[in-house]
Short mmCIF file of C-alpha atoms in Angstrom, two decimals:
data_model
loop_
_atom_site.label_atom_id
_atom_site.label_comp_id
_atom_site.label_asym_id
_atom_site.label_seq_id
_atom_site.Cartn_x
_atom_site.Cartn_y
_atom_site.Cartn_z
CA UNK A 9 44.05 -30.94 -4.82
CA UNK A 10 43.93 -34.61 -3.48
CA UNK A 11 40.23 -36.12 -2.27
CA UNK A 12 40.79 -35.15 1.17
CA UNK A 13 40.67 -31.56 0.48
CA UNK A 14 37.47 -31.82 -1.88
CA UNK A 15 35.81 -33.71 1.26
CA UNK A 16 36.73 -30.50 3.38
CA UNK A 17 35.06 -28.20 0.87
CA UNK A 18 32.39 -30.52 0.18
CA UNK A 19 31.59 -30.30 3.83
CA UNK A 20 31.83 -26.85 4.41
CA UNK A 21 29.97 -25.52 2.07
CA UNK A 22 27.29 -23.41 4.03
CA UNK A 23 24.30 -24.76 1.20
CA UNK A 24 23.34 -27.94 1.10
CA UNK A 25 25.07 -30.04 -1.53
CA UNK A 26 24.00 -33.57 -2.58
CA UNK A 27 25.45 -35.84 -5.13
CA UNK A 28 22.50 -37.73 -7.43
CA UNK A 29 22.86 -40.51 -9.83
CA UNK A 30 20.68 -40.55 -13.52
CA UNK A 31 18.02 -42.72 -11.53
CA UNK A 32 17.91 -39.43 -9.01
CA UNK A 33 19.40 -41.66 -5.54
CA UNK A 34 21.38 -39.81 -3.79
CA UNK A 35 25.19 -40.85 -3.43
CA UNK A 36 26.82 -37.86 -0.91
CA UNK A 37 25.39 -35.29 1.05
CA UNK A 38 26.87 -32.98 3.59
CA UNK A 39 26.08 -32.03 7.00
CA UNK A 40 24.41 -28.63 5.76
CA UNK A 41 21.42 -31.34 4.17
CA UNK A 42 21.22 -33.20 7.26
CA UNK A 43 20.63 -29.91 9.14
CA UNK A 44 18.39 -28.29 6.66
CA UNK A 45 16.14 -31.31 6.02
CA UNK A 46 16.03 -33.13 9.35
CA UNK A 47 17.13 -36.49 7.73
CA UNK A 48 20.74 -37.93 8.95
CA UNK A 49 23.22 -38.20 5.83
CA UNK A 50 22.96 -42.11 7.00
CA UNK A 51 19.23 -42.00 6.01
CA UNK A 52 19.74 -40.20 3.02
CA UNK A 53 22.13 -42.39 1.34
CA UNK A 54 20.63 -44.56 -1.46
CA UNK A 55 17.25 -42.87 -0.89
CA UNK A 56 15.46 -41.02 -3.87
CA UNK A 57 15.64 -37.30 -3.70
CA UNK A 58 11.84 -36.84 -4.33
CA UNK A 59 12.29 -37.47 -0.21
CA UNK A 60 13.16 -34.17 -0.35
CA UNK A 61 10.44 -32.36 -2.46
CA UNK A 62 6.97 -31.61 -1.59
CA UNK A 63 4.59 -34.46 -1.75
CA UNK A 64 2.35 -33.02 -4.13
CA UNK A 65 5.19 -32.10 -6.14
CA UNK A 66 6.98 -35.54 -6.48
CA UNK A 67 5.24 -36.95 -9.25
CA UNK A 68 6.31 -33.76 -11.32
CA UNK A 69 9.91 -33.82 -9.84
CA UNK A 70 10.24 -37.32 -11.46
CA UNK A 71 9.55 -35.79 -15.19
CA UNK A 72 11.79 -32.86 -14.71
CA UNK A 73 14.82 -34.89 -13.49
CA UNK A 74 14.43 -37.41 -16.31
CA UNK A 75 14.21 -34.66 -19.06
CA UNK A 76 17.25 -32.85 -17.12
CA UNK A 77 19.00 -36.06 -17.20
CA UNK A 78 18.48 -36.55 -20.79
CA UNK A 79 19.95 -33.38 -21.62
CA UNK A 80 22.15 -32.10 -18.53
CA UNK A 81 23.50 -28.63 -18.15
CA UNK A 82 24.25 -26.25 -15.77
CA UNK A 83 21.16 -24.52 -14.10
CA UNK A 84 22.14 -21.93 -11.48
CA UNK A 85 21.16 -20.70 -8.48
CA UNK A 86 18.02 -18.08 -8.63
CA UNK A 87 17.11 -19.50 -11.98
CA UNK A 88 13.59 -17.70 -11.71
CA UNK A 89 11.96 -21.11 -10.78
CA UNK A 90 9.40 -21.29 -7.32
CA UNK A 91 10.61 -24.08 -5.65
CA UNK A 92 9.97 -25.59 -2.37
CA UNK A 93 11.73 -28.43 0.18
CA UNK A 94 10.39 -30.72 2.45
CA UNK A 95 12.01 -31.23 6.11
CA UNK A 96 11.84 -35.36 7.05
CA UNK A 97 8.89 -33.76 9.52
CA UNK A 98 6.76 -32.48 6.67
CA UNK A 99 7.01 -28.81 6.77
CA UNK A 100 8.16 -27.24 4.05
CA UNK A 101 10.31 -23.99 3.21
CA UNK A 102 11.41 -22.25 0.13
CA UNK A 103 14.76 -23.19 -1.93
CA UNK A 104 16.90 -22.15 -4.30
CA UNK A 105 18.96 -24.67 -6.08
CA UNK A 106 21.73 -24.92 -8.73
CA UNK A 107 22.61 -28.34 -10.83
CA UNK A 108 25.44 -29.58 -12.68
CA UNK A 109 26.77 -32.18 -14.53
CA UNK A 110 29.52 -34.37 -13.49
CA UNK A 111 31.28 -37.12 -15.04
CA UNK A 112 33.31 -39.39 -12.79
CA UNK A 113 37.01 -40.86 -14.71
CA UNK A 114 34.46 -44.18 -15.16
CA UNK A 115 32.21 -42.38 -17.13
CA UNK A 116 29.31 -42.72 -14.50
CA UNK A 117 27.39 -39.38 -14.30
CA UNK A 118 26.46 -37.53 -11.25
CA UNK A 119 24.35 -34.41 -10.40
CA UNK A 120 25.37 -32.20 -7.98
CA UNK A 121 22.77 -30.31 -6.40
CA UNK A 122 23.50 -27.01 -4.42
CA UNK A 123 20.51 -26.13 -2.17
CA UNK A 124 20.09 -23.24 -0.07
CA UNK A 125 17.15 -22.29 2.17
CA UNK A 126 16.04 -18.65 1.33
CA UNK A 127 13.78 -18.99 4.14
CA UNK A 128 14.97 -15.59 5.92
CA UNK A 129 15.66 -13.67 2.34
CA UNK A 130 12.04 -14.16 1.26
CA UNK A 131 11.03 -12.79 4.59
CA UNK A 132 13.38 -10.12 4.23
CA UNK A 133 12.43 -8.95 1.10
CA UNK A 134 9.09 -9.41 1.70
CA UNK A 135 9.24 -7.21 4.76
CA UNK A 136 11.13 -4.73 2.72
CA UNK A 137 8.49 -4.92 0.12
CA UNK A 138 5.79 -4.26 2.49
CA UNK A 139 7.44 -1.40 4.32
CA UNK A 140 7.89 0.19 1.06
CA UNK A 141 4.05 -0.87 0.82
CA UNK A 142 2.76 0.88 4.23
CA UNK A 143 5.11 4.11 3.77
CA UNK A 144 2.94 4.81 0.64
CA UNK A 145 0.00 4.01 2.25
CA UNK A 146 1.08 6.49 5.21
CA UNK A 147 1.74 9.07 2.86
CA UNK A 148 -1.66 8.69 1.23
CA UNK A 149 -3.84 8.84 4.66
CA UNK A 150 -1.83 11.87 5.38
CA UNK A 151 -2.67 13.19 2.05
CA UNK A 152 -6.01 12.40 2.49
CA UNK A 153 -6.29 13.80 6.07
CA UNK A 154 -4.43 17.25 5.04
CA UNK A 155 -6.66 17.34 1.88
CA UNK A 156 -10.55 16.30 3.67
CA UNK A 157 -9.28 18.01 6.82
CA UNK A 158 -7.06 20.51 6.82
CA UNK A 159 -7.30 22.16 3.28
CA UNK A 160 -11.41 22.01 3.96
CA UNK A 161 -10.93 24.03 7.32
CA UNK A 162 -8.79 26.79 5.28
CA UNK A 163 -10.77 26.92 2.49
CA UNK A 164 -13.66 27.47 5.30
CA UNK A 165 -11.25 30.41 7.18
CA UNK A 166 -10.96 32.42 4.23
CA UNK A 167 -14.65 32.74 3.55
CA UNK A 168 -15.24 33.20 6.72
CA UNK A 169 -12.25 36.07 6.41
CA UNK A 170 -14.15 37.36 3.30
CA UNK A 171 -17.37 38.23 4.54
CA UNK A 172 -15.61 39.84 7.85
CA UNK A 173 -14.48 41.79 5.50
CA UNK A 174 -17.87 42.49 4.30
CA UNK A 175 -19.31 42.61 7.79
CA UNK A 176 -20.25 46.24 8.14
CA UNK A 177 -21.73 45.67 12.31
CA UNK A 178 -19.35 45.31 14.99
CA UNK A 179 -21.70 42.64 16.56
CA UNK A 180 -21.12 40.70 13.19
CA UNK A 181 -17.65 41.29 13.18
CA UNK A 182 -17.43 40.04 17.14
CA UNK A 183 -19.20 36.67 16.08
CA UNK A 184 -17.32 35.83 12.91
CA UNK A 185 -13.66 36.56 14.62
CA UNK A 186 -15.28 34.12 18.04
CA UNK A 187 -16.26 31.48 14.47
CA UNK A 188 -12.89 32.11 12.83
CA UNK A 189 -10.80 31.19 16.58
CA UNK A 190 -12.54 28.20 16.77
CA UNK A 191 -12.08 26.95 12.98
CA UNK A 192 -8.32 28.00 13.89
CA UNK A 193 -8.43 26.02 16.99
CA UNK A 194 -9.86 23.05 15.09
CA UNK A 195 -7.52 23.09 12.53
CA UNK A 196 -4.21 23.03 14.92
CA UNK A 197 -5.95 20.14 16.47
CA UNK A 198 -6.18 18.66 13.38
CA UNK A 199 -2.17 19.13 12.35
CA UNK A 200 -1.34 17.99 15.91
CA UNK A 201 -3.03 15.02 15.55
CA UNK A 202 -1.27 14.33 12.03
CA UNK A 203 1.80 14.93 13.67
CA UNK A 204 1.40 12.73 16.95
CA UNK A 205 0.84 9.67 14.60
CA UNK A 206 4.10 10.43 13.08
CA UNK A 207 6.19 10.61 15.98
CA UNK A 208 4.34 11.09 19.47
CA UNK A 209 5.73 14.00 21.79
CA UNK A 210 4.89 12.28 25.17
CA UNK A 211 8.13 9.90 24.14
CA UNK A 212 10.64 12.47 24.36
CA UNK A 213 8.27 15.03 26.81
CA UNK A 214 6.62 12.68 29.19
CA UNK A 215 8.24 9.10 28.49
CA UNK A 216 7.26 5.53 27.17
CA UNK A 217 4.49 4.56 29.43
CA UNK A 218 3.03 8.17 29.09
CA UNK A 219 3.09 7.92 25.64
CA UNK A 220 1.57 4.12 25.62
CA UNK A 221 -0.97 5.44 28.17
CA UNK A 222 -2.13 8.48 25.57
CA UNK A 223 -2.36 6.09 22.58
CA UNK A 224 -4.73 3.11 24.60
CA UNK A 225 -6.90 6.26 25.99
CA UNK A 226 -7.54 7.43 22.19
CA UNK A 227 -8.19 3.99 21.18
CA UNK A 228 -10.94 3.91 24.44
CA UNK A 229 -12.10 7.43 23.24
CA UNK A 230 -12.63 6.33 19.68
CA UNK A 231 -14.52 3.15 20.70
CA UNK A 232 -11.70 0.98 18.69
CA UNK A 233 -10.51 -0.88 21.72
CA UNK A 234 -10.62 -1.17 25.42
CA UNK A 235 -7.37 -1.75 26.73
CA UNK A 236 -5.89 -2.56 30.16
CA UNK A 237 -2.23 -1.43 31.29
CA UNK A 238 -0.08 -2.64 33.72
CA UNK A 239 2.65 0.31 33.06
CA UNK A 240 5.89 0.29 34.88
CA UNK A 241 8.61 2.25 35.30
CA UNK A 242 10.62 1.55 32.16
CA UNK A 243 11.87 5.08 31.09
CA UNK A 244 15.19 5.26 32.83
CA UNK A 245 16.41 2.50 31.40
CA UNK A 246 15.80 3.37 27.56
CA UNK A 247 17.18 6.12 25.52
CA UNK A 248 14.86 7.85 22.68
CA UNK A 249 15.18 4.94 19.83
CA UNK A 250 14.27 2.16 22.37
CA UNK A 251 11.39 4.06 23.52
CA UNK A 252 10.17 4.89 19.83
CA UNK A 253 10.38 1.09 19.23
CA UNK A 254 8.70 -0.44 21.44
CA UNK A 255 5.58 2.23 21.16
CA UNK A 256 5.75 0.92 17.38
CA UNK A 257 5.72 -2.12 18.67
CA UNK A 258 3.04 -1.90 21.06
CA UNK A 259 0.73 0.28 18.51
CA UNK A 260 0.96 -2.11 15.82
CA UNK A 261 0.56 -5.15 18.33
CA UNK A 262 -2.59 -3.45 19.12
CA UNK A 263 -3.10 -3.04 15.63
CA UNK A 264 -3.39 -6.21 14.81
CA UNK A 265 -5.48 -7.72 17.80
CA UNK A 266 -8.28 -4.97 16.45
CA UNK A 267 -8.31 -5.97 13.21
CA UNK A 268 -7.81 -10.03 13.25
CA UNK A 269 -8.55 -11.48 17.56
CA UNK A 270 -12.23 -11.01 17.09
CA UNK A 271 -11.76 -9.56 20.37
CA UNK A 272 -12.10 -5.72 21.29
CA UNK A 273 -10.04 -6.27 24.11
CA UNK A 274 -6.31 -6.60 25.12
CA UNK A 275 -3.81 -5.79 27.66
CA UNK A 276 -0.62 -3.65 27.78
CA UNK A 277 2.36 -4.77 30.24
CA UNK A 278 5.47 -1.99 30.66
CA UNK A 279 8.06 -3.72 32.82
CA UNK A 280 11.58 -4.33 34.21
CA UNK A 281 13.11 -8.09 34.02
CA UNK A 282 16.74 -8.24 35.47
CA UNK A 283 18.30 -6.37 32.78
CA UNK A 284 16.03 -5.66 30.24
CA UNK A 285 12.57 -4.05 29.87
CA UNK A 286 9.72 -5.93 28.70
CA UNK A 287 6.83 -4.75 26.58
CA UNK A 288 3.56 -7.22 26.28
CA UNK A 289 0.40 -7.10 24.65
CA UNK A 290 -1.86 -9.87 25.12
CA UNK A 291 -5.27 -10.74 23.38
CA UNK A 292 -8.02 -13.68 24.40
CA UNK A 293 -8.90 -13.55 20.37
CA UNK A 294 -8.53 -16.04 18.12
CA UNK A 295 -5.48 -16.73 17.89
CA UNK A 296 -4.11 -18.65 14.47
CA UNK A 297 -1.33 -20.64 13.64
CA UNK A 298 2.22 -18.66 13.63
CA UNK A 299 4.03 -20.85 11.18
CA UNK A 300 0.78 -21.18 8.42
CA UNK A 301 1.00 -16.92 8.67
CA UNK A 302 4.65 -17.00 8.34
CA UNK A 303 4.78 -19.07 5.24
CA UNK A 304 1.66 -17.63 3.28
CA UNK A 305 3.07 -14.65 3.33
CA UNK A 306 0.70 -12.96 6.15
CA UNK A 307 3.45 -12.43 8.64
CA UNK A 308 4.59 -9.63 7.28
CA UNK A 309 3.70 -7.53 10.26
CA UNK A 310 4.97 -9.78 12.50
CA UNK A 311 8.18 -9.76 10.41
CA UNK A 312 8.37 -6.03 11.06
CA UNK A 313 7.40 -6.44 14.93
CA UNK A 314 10.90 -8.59 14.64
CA UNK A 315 12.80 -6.28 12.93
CA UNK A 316 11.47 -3.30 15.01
CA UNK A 317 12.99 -5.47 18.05
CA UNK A 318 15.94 -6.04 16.40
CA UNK A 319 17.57 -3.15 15.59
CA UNK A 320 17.36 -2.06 18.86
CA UNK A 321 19.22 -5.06 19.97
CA UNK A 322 15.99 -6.98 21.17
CA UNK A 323 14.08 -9.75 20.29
CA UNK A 324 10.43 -10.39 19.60
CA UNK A 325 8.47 -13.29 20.28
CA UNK A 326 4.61 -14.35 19.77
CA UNK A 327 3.11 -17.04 21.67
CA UNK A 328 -0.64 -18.22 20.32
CA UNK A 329 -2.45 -21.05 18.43
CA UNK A 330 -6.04 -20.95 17.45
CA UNK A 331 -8.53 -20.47 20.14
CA UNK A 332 -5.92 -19.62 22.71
CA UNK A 333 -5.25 -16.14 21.96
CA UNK A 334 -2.10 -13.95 21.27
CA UNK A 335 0.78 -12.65 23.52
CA UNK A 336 3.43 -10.61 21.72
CA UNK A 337 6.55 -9.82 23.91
CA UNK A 338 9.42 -7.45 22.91
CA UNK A 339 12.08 -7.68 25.44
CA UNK A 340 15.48 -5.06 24.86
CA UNK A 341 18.58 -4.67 27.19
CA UNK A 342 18.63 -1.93 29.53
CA UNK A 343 20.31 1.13 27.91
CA UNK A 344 22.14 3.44 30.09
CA UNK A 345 21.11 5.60 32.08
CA UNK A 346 20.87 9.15 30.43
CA UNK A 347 19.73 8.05 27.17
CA UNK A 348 23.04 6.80 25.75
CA UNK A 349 23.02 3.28 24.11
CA UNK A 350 24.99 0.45 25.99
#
């Protein structure tokens, strides 16, 4: 293979690669660097890779490449190690990189350093991770609901059922079957309810914006939230998934601008755009810093708004900042009509 084709490689390799002296300046890097970093390969040329690493991880860097370089092996990719890069405008993401030795026919030494973001895989598997997280948790409210609700109601029927057996007046009787209807009653409310969370009926029976409409009145009859709507007509446009994800998306949205806005109040927008429907909620909360959430890990929800969007061929976005409140907008292609998926 003549030098030509290692270039071509070289530069298509979808990680970064970078080629580092002993002294850790860096002799070659492809375009992959330049896009993952933010710093032209002309800037990067005889500048010390530490450019690349965290500032308060430089000083540390320094050790590790001279004890690398002192005994250099192969390290590869994944190699259980935390590590972080910096982009020229400060912000940094998480890496994974691989090193190895190379000797040029001079005998000069050379690193080469494979580096790939894993950016999108942490979120990934974090979301993953979490979604494993909240199923359990569903499974335990449900639990916990059936047991302090449900299994306390029939454990109160069949007392109840014992002493009408007992009950030797027909007045008796009369009151205890009118006590044992309404415990009945109580208790298919109770299942209902359990089941609504689950998968609400109105999608399939009454449509999105019904649906939407029954969830924001509960939240108003619980005194959890006092929401507005703007609900348009959306349905015909959506078949069954669509609709089921963007409730999801709107409940959780909700969800979250109870729990962190500070405010009690938000608003829910249904609506057509061209060709695709639109579903907004909007608080006048807080609002925090997207990209600080994203990285510590706290965007997990928001990573599951996304993928919500997603795999309904949509896309999610969230406009805030602190003090300036939080809009989240899902927006999916029409579907056509009759329920069938474009």
């Amino acid at each position: 293979m003549d030098p030509g084709e290692y270039q071509a490689i070289f530069e298509a390799s979808p990680d970064g690669c970078l080629v580092v002296d002993p002294q850790g300046v860096i002799r070659a890097a492809n375009a992959r660097v330049e896009e993952m970093f933010g710093w032209s390969v002309e800037e990067l040329l005889g500048r010390g890779v530490e450019a690349l690493v965290p500032e308060a991880y430089r000083e540390a860097h320094t050790g590790h490449r001279s004890r690398y370089g002192a005994d250099p092996h192969n390290r590869p990719m994944g190699a259980g190690l935390d590590l972080r890069g910096q982009h020229k405008s400060g912000a940094t993401f998480p890496v994974e990189i691989s090193l190895s030795p190379w000797s040029r026919d001079e005998g000069t030494m050379r690193i080469i350093c494979t580096v790939r973001d894993v950016t999108e895989y942490r979120r990934l598997r974090n979301f993953s991770e979490g979604a494993m997280q909240a199923s359990e948790e569903e499974r335990q409210r449900i639990a916990r609901e059936l047991h302090d609700d449900t299994a306390q109601r029939l454990a109160t029927l069949l007392l109840r059922v014992r002493r009408l057996a007992e009950e030797s007046t027909a007045a008796g009787r009369a009151a205890l079957l009118a006590e044992i209807r309404e415990e009945i009653v109580d208790a298919a409310e109770g299942v209902k309810r359990m089941a609504r969370g689950l998968r609400p009926p109105e999608i399939e029976e009454l449509g999105l914006a019904l649906a939407v409409a029954a969830h924001v009145r509960s939240l108003s009859e619980g005194g959890q939230q006092v929401v507005e709507t703007d609900l348009g007509v959306v349905d015909p446009y959506l078949d069954v998934t669509t609709k089921l994800a963007l409730y999801r998306i709107v409940q959780e949205a909700l969800s979250n601008a109870r729990r962190h806005s500070g405010s009690n109040q938000a608003l829910v927008r249904l609506f057509v755009d061209d060709d695709t429907v639109v579903a907004e909620v909007t608080d006048e909360g807080r609002g925090f810093l997207l990209s600080r959430a994203m990285d510590s890990g706290g965007g997990l929800g928001l990573v599951g708004l996304r993928e919500r969007a997603s795999m309904v061929g949509g896309r999610l976005t969230i406009q805030t900042a602190p003090g300036e409140g939080t809009i989240v907008r899902a927006v999916v292609p029409h579907t056509a009509l009759g329920g069938q998926r474009a």
